Amino acid sequence: MAPTAHPGPAADRPADTAVARTGPGRPRSAEADRAIDRAALELLAEAGFEGVTIEEVAARAGVARSTVYRRYPCKTDLLVDAAARTSDDARSVPDTGTIEGDLLDVAHQLHRMLTDSLIGRTVPAAIAAAARHPELAEGHRAMVQRRRSGTRAVIDRAVARGELPDDIDTDLLLDLVSAPIFYRVLISGEPVTDRYLRRLVRTAVEGVRQH
């Protein structure tokens, strides 16, 4: 009897066969996941929520429709998950040793996301769609809260160091830093420079310290 062949280590497989297991059954292709995420977000940016269909996503991603349907029962779940994963990939939790340094890093990350990433291109369409589709709005809020969780850890560290008061309004501080960046990028078109972000962070931190 011929000996049973054993597959080589994962590192020996071609890059396009990388897979990610999500539970019992057939493993999922990480490459397909990335292609589906990108296709969904590109369509959202180009055609709005109504222009996104599972069929179009599958065609652009180069996968079968059944591949998308196995992952997502509807396009709302697809878009929320795609945005969350892509947003998570584009952020990190800073630890510069000071609250102003950390929040400045967070501000720069937000600005880059809004101006230099696929996620940034989807923001206007996502906001418009969330106003008309409650299920999408709920998913969007959950994604925002998840994204903010890392910044909340930054603020908790600052409280532990004594840089901020124990009764700090965390959400207010996050709003004070992020809202002006959204306004300038999406509404006014005014420049967002490093100098502006430094002044913004300093003003926000000083403001919450006084209240």
GROMACS .gro file of C-alpha atoms in nm:
model
  211
    1MET     CA    1   0.000   0.000   0.000
    2ALA     CA    2   0.133   0.340  -0.092
    3PRO     CA    3   0.213   0.569   0.202
    4THR     CA    4  -0.038   0.840   0.280
    5ALA     CA    5   0.076   1.180   0.158
    6HIS     CA    6   0.077   1.456   0.414
    7PRO     CA    7   0.029   1.823   0.317
    8GLY     CA    8   0.321   2.051   0.373
    9PRO     CA    9   0.317   2.341   0.619
   10ALA     CA   10   0.104   2.643   0.549
   11ALA     CA   11   0.412   2.843   0.456
   12ASP     CA   12   0.469   2.609   0.160
   13ARG     CA   13   0.129   2.684   0.007
   14PRO     CA   14   0.097   2.948  -0.267
   15ALA     CA   15  -0.012   3.286  -0.131
   16ASP     CA   16  -0.345   3.274  -0.312
   17THR     CA   17  -0.454   2.963  -0.121
   18ALA     CA   18  -0.426   3.115   0.226
   19VAL     CA   19  -0.730   3.027   0.432
   20ALA     CA   20  -0.887   3.124   0.763
   21ARG     CA   21  -1.093   2.879   0.967
   22THR     CA   22  -1.407   3.014   1.125
   23GLY     CA   23  -1.547   2.694   1.277
   24PRO     CA   24  -1.656   2.350   1.164
   25GLY     CA   25  -1.677   2.286   0.793
   26ARG     CA   26  -1.489   2.413   0.496
   27PRO     CA   27  -1.222   2.675   0.568
   28ARG     CA   28  -1.277   3.028   0.438
   29SER     CA   29  -1.037   3.190   0.196
   30ALA     CA   30  -0.873   3.498   0.348
   31GLU     CA   31  -0.802   3.626  -0.002
   32ALA     CA   32  -1.171   3.594  -0.095
   33ASP     CA   33  -1.269   3.776   0.226
   34ARG     CA   34  -1.042   4.068   0.138
   35ALA     CA   35  -1.166   4.081  -0.221
   36ILE     CA   36  -1.531   4.077  -0.109
   37ASP     CA   37  -1.470   4.351   0.149
   38ARG     CA   38  -1.298   4.574  -0.105
   39ALA     CA   39  -1.558   4.515  -0.375
   40ALA     CA   40  -1.846   4.596  -0.138
   41LEU     CA   41  -1.688   4.917  -0.016
   42GLU     CA   42  -1.590   5.029  -0.365
   43LEU     CA   43  -1.948   4.982  -0.482
   44LEU     CA   44  -2.081   5.170  -0.180
   45ALA     CA   45  -1.849   5.464  -0.256
   46GLU     CA   46  -1.935   5.464  -0.626
   47ALA     CA   47  -2.306   5.382  -0.633
   48GLY     CA   48  -2.440   5.434  -0.281
   49PHE     CA   49  -2.622   5.180  -0.067
   50GLU     CA   50  -2.892   5.112  -0.326
   51GLY     CA   51  -2.628   5.039  -0.588
   52VAL     CA   52  -2.469   4.758  -0.388
   53THR     CA   53  -2.593   4.410  -0.474
   54ILE     CA   54  -2.456   4.070  -0.383
   55GLU     CA   55  -2.431   3.989  -0.753
   56GLU     CA   56  -2.222   4.299  -0.828
   57VAL     CA   57  -2.000   4.238  -0.527
   58ALA     CA   58  -1.936   3.881  -0.634
   59ALA     CA   59  -1.858   3.983  -0.992
   60ARG     CA   60  -1.614   4.255  -0.884
   61ALA     CA   61  -1.448   4.032  -0.625
   62GLY     CA   62  -1.410   3.750  -0.876
   63VAL     CA   63  -1.600   3.495  -0.665
   64ALA     CA   64  -1.923   3.301  -0.703
   65ARG     CA   65  -2.242   3.454  -0.564
   66SER     CA   66  -2.273   3.153  -0.335
   67THR     CA   67  -1.937   3.245  -0.181
   68VAL     CA   68  -2.079   3.582  -0.071
   69TYR     CA   69  -2.416   3.440   0.036
   70ARG     CA   70  -2.246   3.179   0.256
   71ARG     CA   71  -2.084   3.461   0.448
   72TYR     CA   72  -2.363   3.719   0.458
   73PRO     CA   73  -2.743   3.680   0.453
   74CYS     CA   74  -2.788   4.038   0.330
   75LYS     CA   75  -2.590   4.334   0.199
   76THR     CA   76  -2.631   4.530   0.523
   77ASP     CA   77  -2.436   4.266   0.716
   78LEU     CA   78  -2.179   4.256   0.437
   79LEU     CA   79  -2.122   4.632   0.436
   80VAL     CA   80  -2.107   4.667   0.814
   81ASP     CA   81  -1.859   4.380   0.850
   82ALA     CA   82  -1.647   4.497   0.555
   83ALA     CA   83  -1.626   4.850   0.694
   84ALA     CA   84  -1.544   4.728   1.045
   85ARG     CA   85  -1.263   4.497   0.929
   86THR     CA   86  -1.114   4.753   0.692
   87SER     CA   87  -1.133   5.026   0.956
   88ASP     CA   88  -0.970   4.800   1.217
   89ASP     CA   89  -0.685   4.725   0.978
   90ALA     CA   90  -0.619   5.095   0.934
   91ARG     CA   91  -0.591   5.191   1.302
   92SER     CA   92  -0.365   5.128   1.597
   93VAL     CA   93  -0.378   5.225   1.963
   94PRO     CA   94  -0.097   5.472   2.039
   95ASP     CA   95   0.102   5.484   2.361
   96THR     CA   96   0.327   5.791   2.351
   97GLY     CA   97   0.328   5.843   2.727
   98THR     CA   98   0.111   6.159   2.726
   99ILE     CA   99  -0.258   6.213   2.657
  100GLU     CA  100  -0.185   6.494   2.410
  101GLY     CA  101   0.063   6.277   2.221
  102ASP     CA  102  -0.180   5.984   2.211
  103LEU     CA  103  -0.477   6.193   2.098
  104LEU     CA  104  -0.263   6.366   1.835
  105ASP     CA  105  -0.179   6.024   1.692
  106VAL     CA  106  -0.549   5.931   1.699
  107ALA     CA  107  -0.635   6.257   1.520
  108HIS     CA  108  -0.378   6.192   1.248
  109GLN     CA  109  -0.511   5.837   1.201
  110LEU     CA  110  -0.866   5.969   1.164
  111HIS     CA  111  -0.757   6.232   0.913
  112ARG     CA  112  -0.568   5.974   0.706
  113MET     CA  113  -0.866   5.739   0.714
  114LEU     CA  114  -1.101   6.008   0.587
  115THR     CA  115  -0.871   6.135   0.313
  116ASP     CA  116  -0.642   5.854   0.202
  117SER     CA  117  -0.838   5.529   0.239
  118LEU     CA  118  -1.124   5.337   0.084
  119ILE     CA  119  -1.316   5.376   0.410
  120GLY     CA  120  -1.295   5.754   0.374
  121ARG     CA  121  -1.452   5.734   0.029
  122THR     CA  122  -1.750   5.544   0.169
  123VAL     CA  123  -1.828   5.782   0.455
  124PRO     CA  124  -2.067   6.019   0.269
  125ALA     CA  125  -2.265   5.727   0.122
  126ALA     CA  126  -2.271   5.542   0.455
  127ILE     CA  127  -2.401   5.846   0.643
  128ALA     CA  128  -2.673   5.906   0.382
  129ALA     CA  129  -2.779   5.540   0.386
  130ALA     CA  130  -2.783   5.519   0.767
  131ALA     CA  131  -3.039   5.801   0.774
  132ARG     CA  132  -3.278   5.591   0.562
  133HIS     CA  133  -3.207   5.238   0.683
  134PRO     CA  134  -3.230   5.178   1.062
  135GLU     CA  135  -3.057   4.840   1.041
  136LEU     CA  136  -2.757   5.001   0.873
  137ALA     CA  137  -2.756   5.285   1.126
  138GLU     CA  138  -2.742   5.033   1.410
  139GLY     CA  139  -2.448   4.852   1.251
  140HIS     CA  140  -2.272   5.183   1.188
  141ARG     CA  141  -2.309   5.287   1.552
  142ALA     CA  142  -2.169   4.953   1.667
  143MET     CA  143  -1.870   4.995   1.437
  144VAL     CA  144  -1.803   5.348   1.567
  145GLN     CA  145  -1.816   5.227   1.927
  146ARG     CA  146  -1.573   4.946   1.846
  147ARG     CA  147  -1.337   5.190   1.682
  148ARG     CA  148  -1.359   5.419   1.983
  149SER     CA  149  -1.277   5.142   2.229
  150GLY     CA  150  -0.904   5.176   2.164
  151THR     CA  151  -0.917   5.551   2.222
  152ARG     CA  152  -1.105   5.497   2.545
  153ALA     CA  153  -0.811   5.285   2.659
  154VAL     CA  154  -0.583   5.581   2.584
  155ILE     CA  155  -0.797   5.804   2.806
  156ASP     CA  156  -0.811   5.543   3.084
  157ARG     CA  157  -0.428   5.535   3.087
  158ALA     CA  158  -0.419   5.914   3.112
  159VAL     CA  159  -0.654   5.903   3.412
  160ALA     CA  160  -0.433   5.641   3.578
  161ARG     CA  161  -0.128   5.867   3.522
  162GLY     CA  162  -0.311   6.162   3.675
  163GLU     CA  163  -0.319   6.363   3.351
  164LEU     CA  164  -0.699   6.370   3.345
  165PRO     CA  165  -0.958   6.380   3.629
  166ASP     CA  166  -1.130   6.061   3.738
  167ASP     CA  167  -1.472   6.197   3.637
  168ILE     CA  168  -1.365   6.278   3.281
  169ASP     CA  169  -1.643   6.269   3.021
  170THR     CA  170  -1.469   6.030   2.781
  171ASP     CA  171  -1.721   6.057   2.499
  172LEU     CA  172  -1.714   6.436   2.514
  173LEU     CA  173  -1.336   6.441   2.481
  174LEU     CA  174  -1.351   6.202   2.185
  175ASP     CA  175  -1.618   6.418   2.022
  176LEU     CA  176  -1.414   6.734   2.074
  177VAL     CA  177  -1.117   6.578   1.895
  178SER     CA  178  -1.294   6.398   1.611
  179ALA     CA  179  -1.588   6.621   1.517
  180PRO     CA  180  -1.384   6.916   1.384
  181ILE     CA  181  -1.184   6.679   1.163
  182PHE     CA  182  -1.502   6.532   1.014
  183TYR     CA  183  -1.637   6.884   0.963
  184ARG     CA  184  -1.330   7.011   0.782
  185VAL     CA  185  -1.287   6.705   0.562
  186LEU     CA  186  -1.654   6.646   0.474
  187ILE     CA  187  -1.818   6.990   0.501
  188SER     CA  188  -1.599   7.299   0.492
  189GLY     CA  189  -1.299   7.173   0.299
  190GLU     CA  190  -1.065   7.376   0.519
  191PRO     CA  191  -0.714   7.229   0.549
  192VAL     CA  192  -0.629   6.989   0.831
  193THR     CA  193  -0.263   7.047   0.910
  194ASP     CA  194  -0.041   6.908   1.183
  195ARG     CA  195  -0.044   7.251   1.347
  196TYR     CA  196  -0.425   7.255   1.342
  197LEU     CA  197  -0.446   6.906   1.494
  198ARG     CA  198  -0.201   6.998   1.771
  199ARG     CA  199  -0.407   7.305   1.862
  200LEU     CA  200  -0.728   7.101   1.843
  201VAL     CA  201  -0.600   6.832   2.080
  202ARG     CA  202  -0.453   7.084   2.323
  203THR     CA  203  -0.777   7.283   2.334
  204ALA     CA  204  -0.989   6.969   2.382
  205VAL     CA  205  -0.773   6.836   2.667
  206GLU     CA  206  -0.755   7.173   2.843
  207GLY     CA  207  -1.131   7.216   2.805
  208VAL     CA  208  -1.223   6.886   2.972
  209ARG     CA  209  -0.968   6.943   3.249
  210GLN     CA  210  -1.144   7.265   3.343
  211HIS     CA  211  -1.486   7.099   3.362
   0.00000   0.00000   0.00000
